[in-house]
Amino acid sequence: MSAQFRVGLVGEGISESLTPAMHLREAAERGITYEYHVFDLAPDSREAADLGAYLRDLRDAGYAAVNVTHPFKQRVIHSLDSLSEAARTIDAVNLVLLGERLSGHNTDWSGFEWAIATGLPDAAFGLVAQVGAGGAGSATAYALLRHGAAEVVMFDADAARARRVAERYAPLFPDRRIRAEPLDALPRVLADADGVVHATPVGMAKHPGTAFDVGLLAPDAWLAEIVYRPIDTDLVRAARARGLRVLDGSRMAVGQAVDSFRLITGIEPDAERMGEHMLELIASG
């Protein structure tokens, strides 16, 4: 008899997420009975007001885990019984295992580290700029430092948020340098950067545009995007037009799904197969 799992995705405006389809296909390939349901919650809903009670209700209904996305990655923390070391460090959760105790995990950081390791295998990580310091941005900054970036400069429209990320990680990586700068310093830093990570919602279908001008980057710089719907954001297209090395957002999406699937099922998924499936899903619209 195959293993059976009931899983959910909790967030706002997530009806078009590709995560459920990736999990379901890989489960079928592995011979696992798997259900994946989407719970699209308004931030001011009754369920969102008491996430702990909502998650316990899902557990009692037979759910083994839920992935968590915007805008609940940080809000959910106060409803959990325990956090993995990474989730505690990053201060954001994108996976909750619904056992007797509710345990929070973060696979955004490991998914992004896998993305840059496999998608930018020989890129320089001396000075990296990052635009965006929210829940996803905190995870990507952690991944950059774990990957070996010598210096990371954080930018965010909320300057205090960028400072909090830098101050959180500085003691953990004493041999590196991480700092926050005001947005008006972005042109200067981009000119000297080996690469830049974009970690804001700008570029999503509901938030068109670009967060900065890729023309500020050096000709041999790289750009990593975390937005994957659409996969070719305005920023990605502009960077490719300049001839820059580009890592689109699909690879991080695959990486976090791979790691979540492993934690939920205890079974090692096929990352390459999940990546191919992701591209199929994007191509099919």
mmCIF file with all atom_site columns, N, CA and C in Angstrom, residues 181-213:
data_model
loop_
_atom_site.group_PDB
_atom_site.id
_atom_site.type_symbol
_atom_site.label_atom_id
_atom_site.label_alt_id
_atom_site.label_comp_id
_atom_site.label_asym_id
_atom_site.label_entity_id
_atom_site.label_seq_id
_atom_site.pdbx_PDB_ins_code
_atom_site.Cartn_x
_atom_site.Cartn_y
_atom_site.Cartn_z
_atom_site.occupancy
_atom_site.B_iso_or_equiv
_atom_site.pdbx_formal_charge
_atom_site.auth_seq_id
_atom_site.auth_comp_id
_atom_site.auth_asym_id
_atom_site.auth_atom_id
_atom_site.pdbx_PDB_model_num
ATOM 1  N N  . GLU A 1 181 ? 21.806 49.661 2.918   1.00 0.00 ? 181 GLU A N  1
ATOM 2  C CA . GLU A 1 181 ? 22.050 50.997 2.386   1.00 0.00 ? 181 GLU A CA 1
ATOM 3  C C  . GLU A 1 181 ? 20.713 51.609 1.967   1.00 0.00 ? 181 GLU A C  1
ATOM 4  N N  . PRO A 1 182 ? 20.605 52.934 1.971   1.00 0.00 ? 182 PRO A N  1
ATOM 5  C CA . PRO A 1 182 ? 19.378 53.584 1.466   1.00 0.00 ? 182 PRO A CA 1
ATOM 6  C C  . PRO A 1 182 ? 19.273 53.413 -0.044  1.00 0.00 ? 182 PRO A C  1
ATOM 7  N N  . LEU A 1 183 ? 18.056 53.512 -0.553  1.00 0.00 ? 183 LEU A N  1
ATOM 8  C CA . LEU A 1 183 ? 17.831 53.264 -1.974  1.00 0.00 ? 183 LEU A CA 1
ATOM 9  C C  . LEU A 1 183 ? 18.623 54.202 -2.871  1.00 0.00 ? 183 LEU A C  1
ATOM 10 N N  . ASP A 1 184 ? 18.936 55.407 -2.392  1.00 0.00 ? 184 ASP A N  1
ATOM 11 C CA . ASP A 1 184 ? 19.672 56.319 -3.265  1.00 0.00 ? 184 ASP A CA 1
ATOM 12 C C  . ASP A 1 184 ? 21.124 55.888 -3.476  1.00 0.00 ? 184 ASP A C  1
ATOM 13 N N  . ALA A 1 185 ? 21.577 54.884 -2.706  1.00 0.00 ? 185 ALA A N  1
ATOM 14 C CA . ALA A 1 185 ? 22.923 54.347 -2.909  1.00 0.00 ? 185 ALA A CA 1
ATOM 15 C C  . ALA A 1 185 ? 22.933 53.181 -3.892  1.00 0.00 ? 185 ALA A C  1
ATOM 16 N N  . LEU A 1 186 ? 21.754 52.762 -4.352  1.00 0.00 ? 186 LEU A N  1
ATOM 17 C CA . LEU A 1 186 ? 21.678 51.590 -5.227  1.00 0.00 ? 186 LEU A CA 1
ATOM 18 C C  . LEU A 1 186 ? 22.484 51.738 -6.517  1.00 0.00 ? 186 LEU A C  1
ATOM 19 N N  . PRO A 1 187 ? 22.417 52.860 -7.234  1.00 0.00 ? 187 PRO A N  1
ATOM 20 C CA . PRO A 1 187 ? 23.206 52.976 -8.467  1.00 0.00 ? 187 PRO A CA 1
ATOM 21 C C  . PRO A 1 187 ? 24.704 52.766 -8.236  1.00 0.00 ? 187 PRO A C  1
ATOM 22 N N  . ARG A 1 188 ? 25.227 53.327 -7.165  1.00 0.00 ? 188 ARG A N  1
ATOM 23 C CA . ARG A 1 188 ? 26.660 53.185 -6.873  1.00 0.00 ? 188 ARG A CA 1
ATOM 24 C C  . ARG A 1 188 ? 27.026 51.737 -6.590  1.00 0.00 ? 188 ARG A C  1
ATOM 25 N N  . VAL A 1 189 ? 26.200 51.055 -5.794  1.00 0.00 ? 189 VAL A N  1
ATOM 26 C CA . VAL A 1 189 ? 26.504 49.668 -5.431  1.00 0.00 ? 189 VAL A CA 1
ATOM 27 C C  . VAL A 1 189 ? 26.345 48.748 -6.638  1.00 0.00 ? 189 VAL A C  1
ATOM 28 N N  . LEU A 1 190 ? 25.309 48.953 -7.426  1.00 0.00 ? 190 LEU A N  1
ATOM 29 C CA . LEU A 1 190 ? 25.106 48.107 -8.605  1.00 0.00 ? 190 LEU A CA 1
ATOM 30 C C  . LEU A 1 190 ? 26.275 48.217 -9.582  1.00 0.00 ? 190 LEU A C  1
ATOM 31 N N  . ALA A 1 191 ? 26.843 49.385 -9.701  1.00 0.00 ? 191 ALA A N  1
ATOM 32 C CA . ALA A 1 191 ? 27.955 49.573 -10.632 1.00 0.00 ? 191 ALA A CA 1
ATOM 33 C C  . ALA A 1 191 ? 29.157 48.711 -10.271 1.00 0.00 ? 191 ALA A C  1
ATOM 34 N N  . ASP A 1 192 ? 29.317 48.412 -8.977  1.00 0.00 ? 192 ASP A N  1
ATOM 35 C CA . ASP A 1 192 ? 30.468 47.630 -8.506  1.00 0.00 ? 192 ASP A CA 1
ATOM 36 C C  . ASP A 1 192 ? 30.141 46.165 -8.237  1.00 0.00 ? 192 ASP A C  1
ATOM 37 N N  . ALA A 1 193 ? 28.858 45.799 -8.325  1.00 0.00 ? 193 ALA A N  1
ATOM 38 C CA . ALA A 1 193 ? 28.430 44.471 -7.895  1.00 0.00 ? 193 ALA A CA 1
ATOM 39 C C  . ALA A 1 193 ? 28.759 43.391 -8.918  1.00 0.00 ? 193 ALA A C  1
ATOM 40 N N  . ASP A 1 194 ? 29.080 42.193 -8.396  1.00 0.00 ? 194 ASP A N  1
ATOM 41 C CA . ASP A 1 194 ? 29.211 41.016 -9.263  1.00 0.00 ? 194 ASP A CA 1
ATOM 42 C C  . ASP A 1 194 ? 27.843 40.562 -9.752  1.00 0.00 ? 194 ASP A C  1
ATOM 43 N N  . GLY A 1 195 ? 26.837 40.780 -8.910  1.00 0.00 ? 195 GLY A N  1
ATOM 44 C CA . GLY A 1 195 ? 25.493 40.370 -9.280  1.00 0.00 ? 195 GLY A CA 1
ATOM 45 C C  . GLY A 1 195 ? 24.463 40.996 -8.369  1.00 0.00 ? 195 GLY A C  1
ATOM 46 N N  . VAL A 1 196 ? 23.194 40.822 -8.732  1.00 0.00 ? 196 VAL A N  1
ATOM 47 C CA . VAL A 1 196 ? 22.101 41.399 -7.960  1.00 0.00 ? 196 VAL A CA 1
ATOM 48 C C  . VAL A 1 196 ? 20.969 40.384 -7.869  1.00 0.00 ? 196 VAL A C  1
ATOM 49 N N  . VAL A 1 197 ? 20.348 40.318 -6.706  1.00 0.00 ? 197 VAL A N  1
ATOM 50 C CA . VAL A 1 197 ? 19.173 39.482 -6.479  1.00 0.00 ? 197 VAL A CA 1
ATOM 51 C C  . VAL A 1 197 ? 17.963 40.397 -6.354  1.00 0.00 ? 197 VAL A C  1
ATOM 52 N N  . HIS A 1 198 ? 16.928 40.092 -7.130  1.00 0.00 ? 198 HIS A N  1
ATOM 53 C CA . HIS A 1 198 ? 15.686 40.854 -7.021  1.00 0.00 ? 198 HIS A CA 1
ATOM 54 C C  . HIS A 1 198 ? 14.684 40.047 -6.215  1.00 0.00 ? 198 HIS A C  1
ATOM 55 N N  . ALA A 1 199 ? 14.244 40.573 -5.068  1.00 0.00 ? 199 ALA A N  1
ATOM 56 C CA . ALA A 1 199 ? 13.368 39.839 -4.149  1.00 0.00 ? 199 ALA A CA 1
ATOM 57 C C  . ALA A 1 199 ? 12.184 40.683 -3.695  1.00 0.00 ? 199 ALA A C  1
ATOM 58 N N  . THR A 1 200 ? 11.564 41.398 -4.645  1.00 0.00 ? 200 THR A N  1
ATOM 59 C CA . THR A 1 200 ? 10.332 42.129 -4.352  1.00 0.00 ? 200 THR A CA 1
ATOM 60 C C  . THR A 1 200 ? 9.231  41.594 -5.255  1.00 0.00 ? 200 THR A C  1
ATOM 61 N N  . PRO A 1 201 ? 7.960  41.961 -5.012  1.00 0.00 ? 201 PRO A N  1
ATOM 62 C CA . PRO A 1 201 ? 6.873  41.489 -5.884  1.00 0.00 ? 201 PRO A CA 1
ATOM 63 C C  . PRO A 1 201 ? 6.822  42.185 -7.241  1.00 0.00 ? 201 PRO A C  1
ATOM 64 N N  . VAL A 1 202 ? 7.617  43.232 -7.451  1.00 0.00 ? 202 VAL A N  1
ATOM 65 C CA . VAL A 1 202 ? 7.576  43.955 -8.720  1.00 0.00 ? 202 VAL A CA 1
ATOM 66 C C  . VAL A 1 202 ? 7.964  43.012 -9.856  1.00 0.00 ? 202 VAL A C  1
ATOM 67 N N  . GLY A 1 203 ? 7.125  42.986 -10.872 1.00 0.00 ? 203 GLY A N  1
ATOM 68 C CA . GLY A 1 203 ? 7.348  42.075 -11.989 1.00 0.00 ? 203 GLY A CA 1
ATOM 69 C C  . GLY A 1 203 ? 6.293  40.994 -12.066 1.00 0.00 ? 203 GLY A C  1
ATOM 70 N N  . MET A 1 204 ? 5.591  40.754 -10.940 1.00 0.00 ? 204 MET A N  1
ATOM 71 C CA . MET A 1 204 ? 4.476  39.819 -10.978 1.00 0.00 ? 204 MET A CA 1
ATOM 72 C C  . MET A 1 204 ? 3.370  40.392 -11.864 1.00 0.00 ? 204 MET A C  1
ATOM 73 N N  . ALA A 1 205 ? 2.446  39.520 -12.295 1.00 0.00 ? 205 ALA A N  1
ATOM 74 C CA . ALA A 1 205 ? 1.378  39.952 -13.192 1.00 0.00 ? 205 ALA A CA 1
ATOM 75 C C  . ALA A 1 205 ? 0.600  41.135 -12.619 1.00 0.00 ? 205 ALA A C  1
ATOM 76 N N  . LYS A 1 206 ? 0.385  41.128 -11.292 1.00 0.00 ? 206 LYS A N  1
ATOM 77 C CA . LYS A 1 206 ? -0.376 42.209 -10.661 1.00 0.00 ? 206 LYS A CA 1
ATOM 78 C C  . LYS A 1 206 ? 0.504  43.388 -10.242 1.00 0.00 ? 206 LYS A C  1
ATOM 79 N N  . HIS A 1 207 ? 1.810  43.253 -10.418 1.00 0.00 ? 207 HIS A N  1
ATOM 80 C CA . HIS A 1 207 ? 2.739  44.328 -10.045 1.00 0.00 ? 207 HIS A CA 1
ATOM 81 C C  . HIS A 1 207 ? 3.766  44.520 -11.172 1.00 0.00 ? 207 HIS A C  1
ATOM 82 N N  . PRO A 1 208 ? 3.321  44.935 -12.358 1.00 0.00 ? 208 PRO A N  1
ATOM 83 C CA . PRO A 1 208 ? 4.243  45.040 -13.496 1.00 0.00 ? 208 PRO A CA 1
ATOM 84 C C  . PRO A 1 208 ? 5.292  46.120 -13.285 1.00 0.00 ? 208 PRO A C  1
ATOM 85 N N  . GLY A 1 209 ? 6.378  46.000 -14.053 1.00 0.00 ? 209 GLY A N  1
ATOM 86 C CA . GLY A 1 209 ? 7.433  46.999 -13.993 1.00 0.00 ? 209 GLY A CA 1
ATOM 87 C C  . GLY A 1 209 ? 8.742  46.393 -13.531 1.00 0.00 ? 209 GLY A C  1
ATOM 88 N N  . THR A 1 210 ? 9.686  47.265 -13.227 1.00 0.00 ? 210 THR A N  1
ATOM 89 C CA . THR A 1 210 ? 10.996 46.827 -12.737 1.00 0.00 ? 210 THR A CA 1
ATOM 90 C C  . THR A 1 210 ? 11.354 47.622 -11.490 1.00 0.00 ? 210 THR A C  1
ATOM 91 N N  . ALA A 1 211 ? 12.043 46.979 -10.575 1.00 0.00 ? 211 ALA A N  1
ATOM 92 C CA . ALA A 1 211 ? 12.406 47.620 -9.307  1.00 0.00 ? 211 ALA A CA 1
ATOM 93 C C  . ALA A 1 211 ? 13.637 48.496 -9.432  1.00 0.00 ? 211 ALA A C  1
ATOM 94 N N  . PHE A 1 212 ? 14.448 48.276 -10.490 1.00 0.00 ? 212 PHE A N  1
ATOM 95 C CA . PHE A 1 212 ? 15.653 49.080 -10.708 1.00 0.00 ? 212 PHE A CA 1
ATOM 96 C C  . PHE A 1 212 ? 16.065 48.945 -12.163 1.00 0.00 ? 212 PHE A C  1
ATOM 97 N N  . ASP A 1 213 ? 17.026 49.747 -12.560 1.00 0.00 ? 213 ASP A N  1
ATOM 98 C CA . ASP A 1 213 ? 17.506 49.799 -13.939 1.00 0.00 ? 213 ASP A CA 1
ATOM 99 C C  . ASP A 1 213 ? 18.702 48.862 -14.095 1.00 0.00 ? 213 ASP A C  1
#
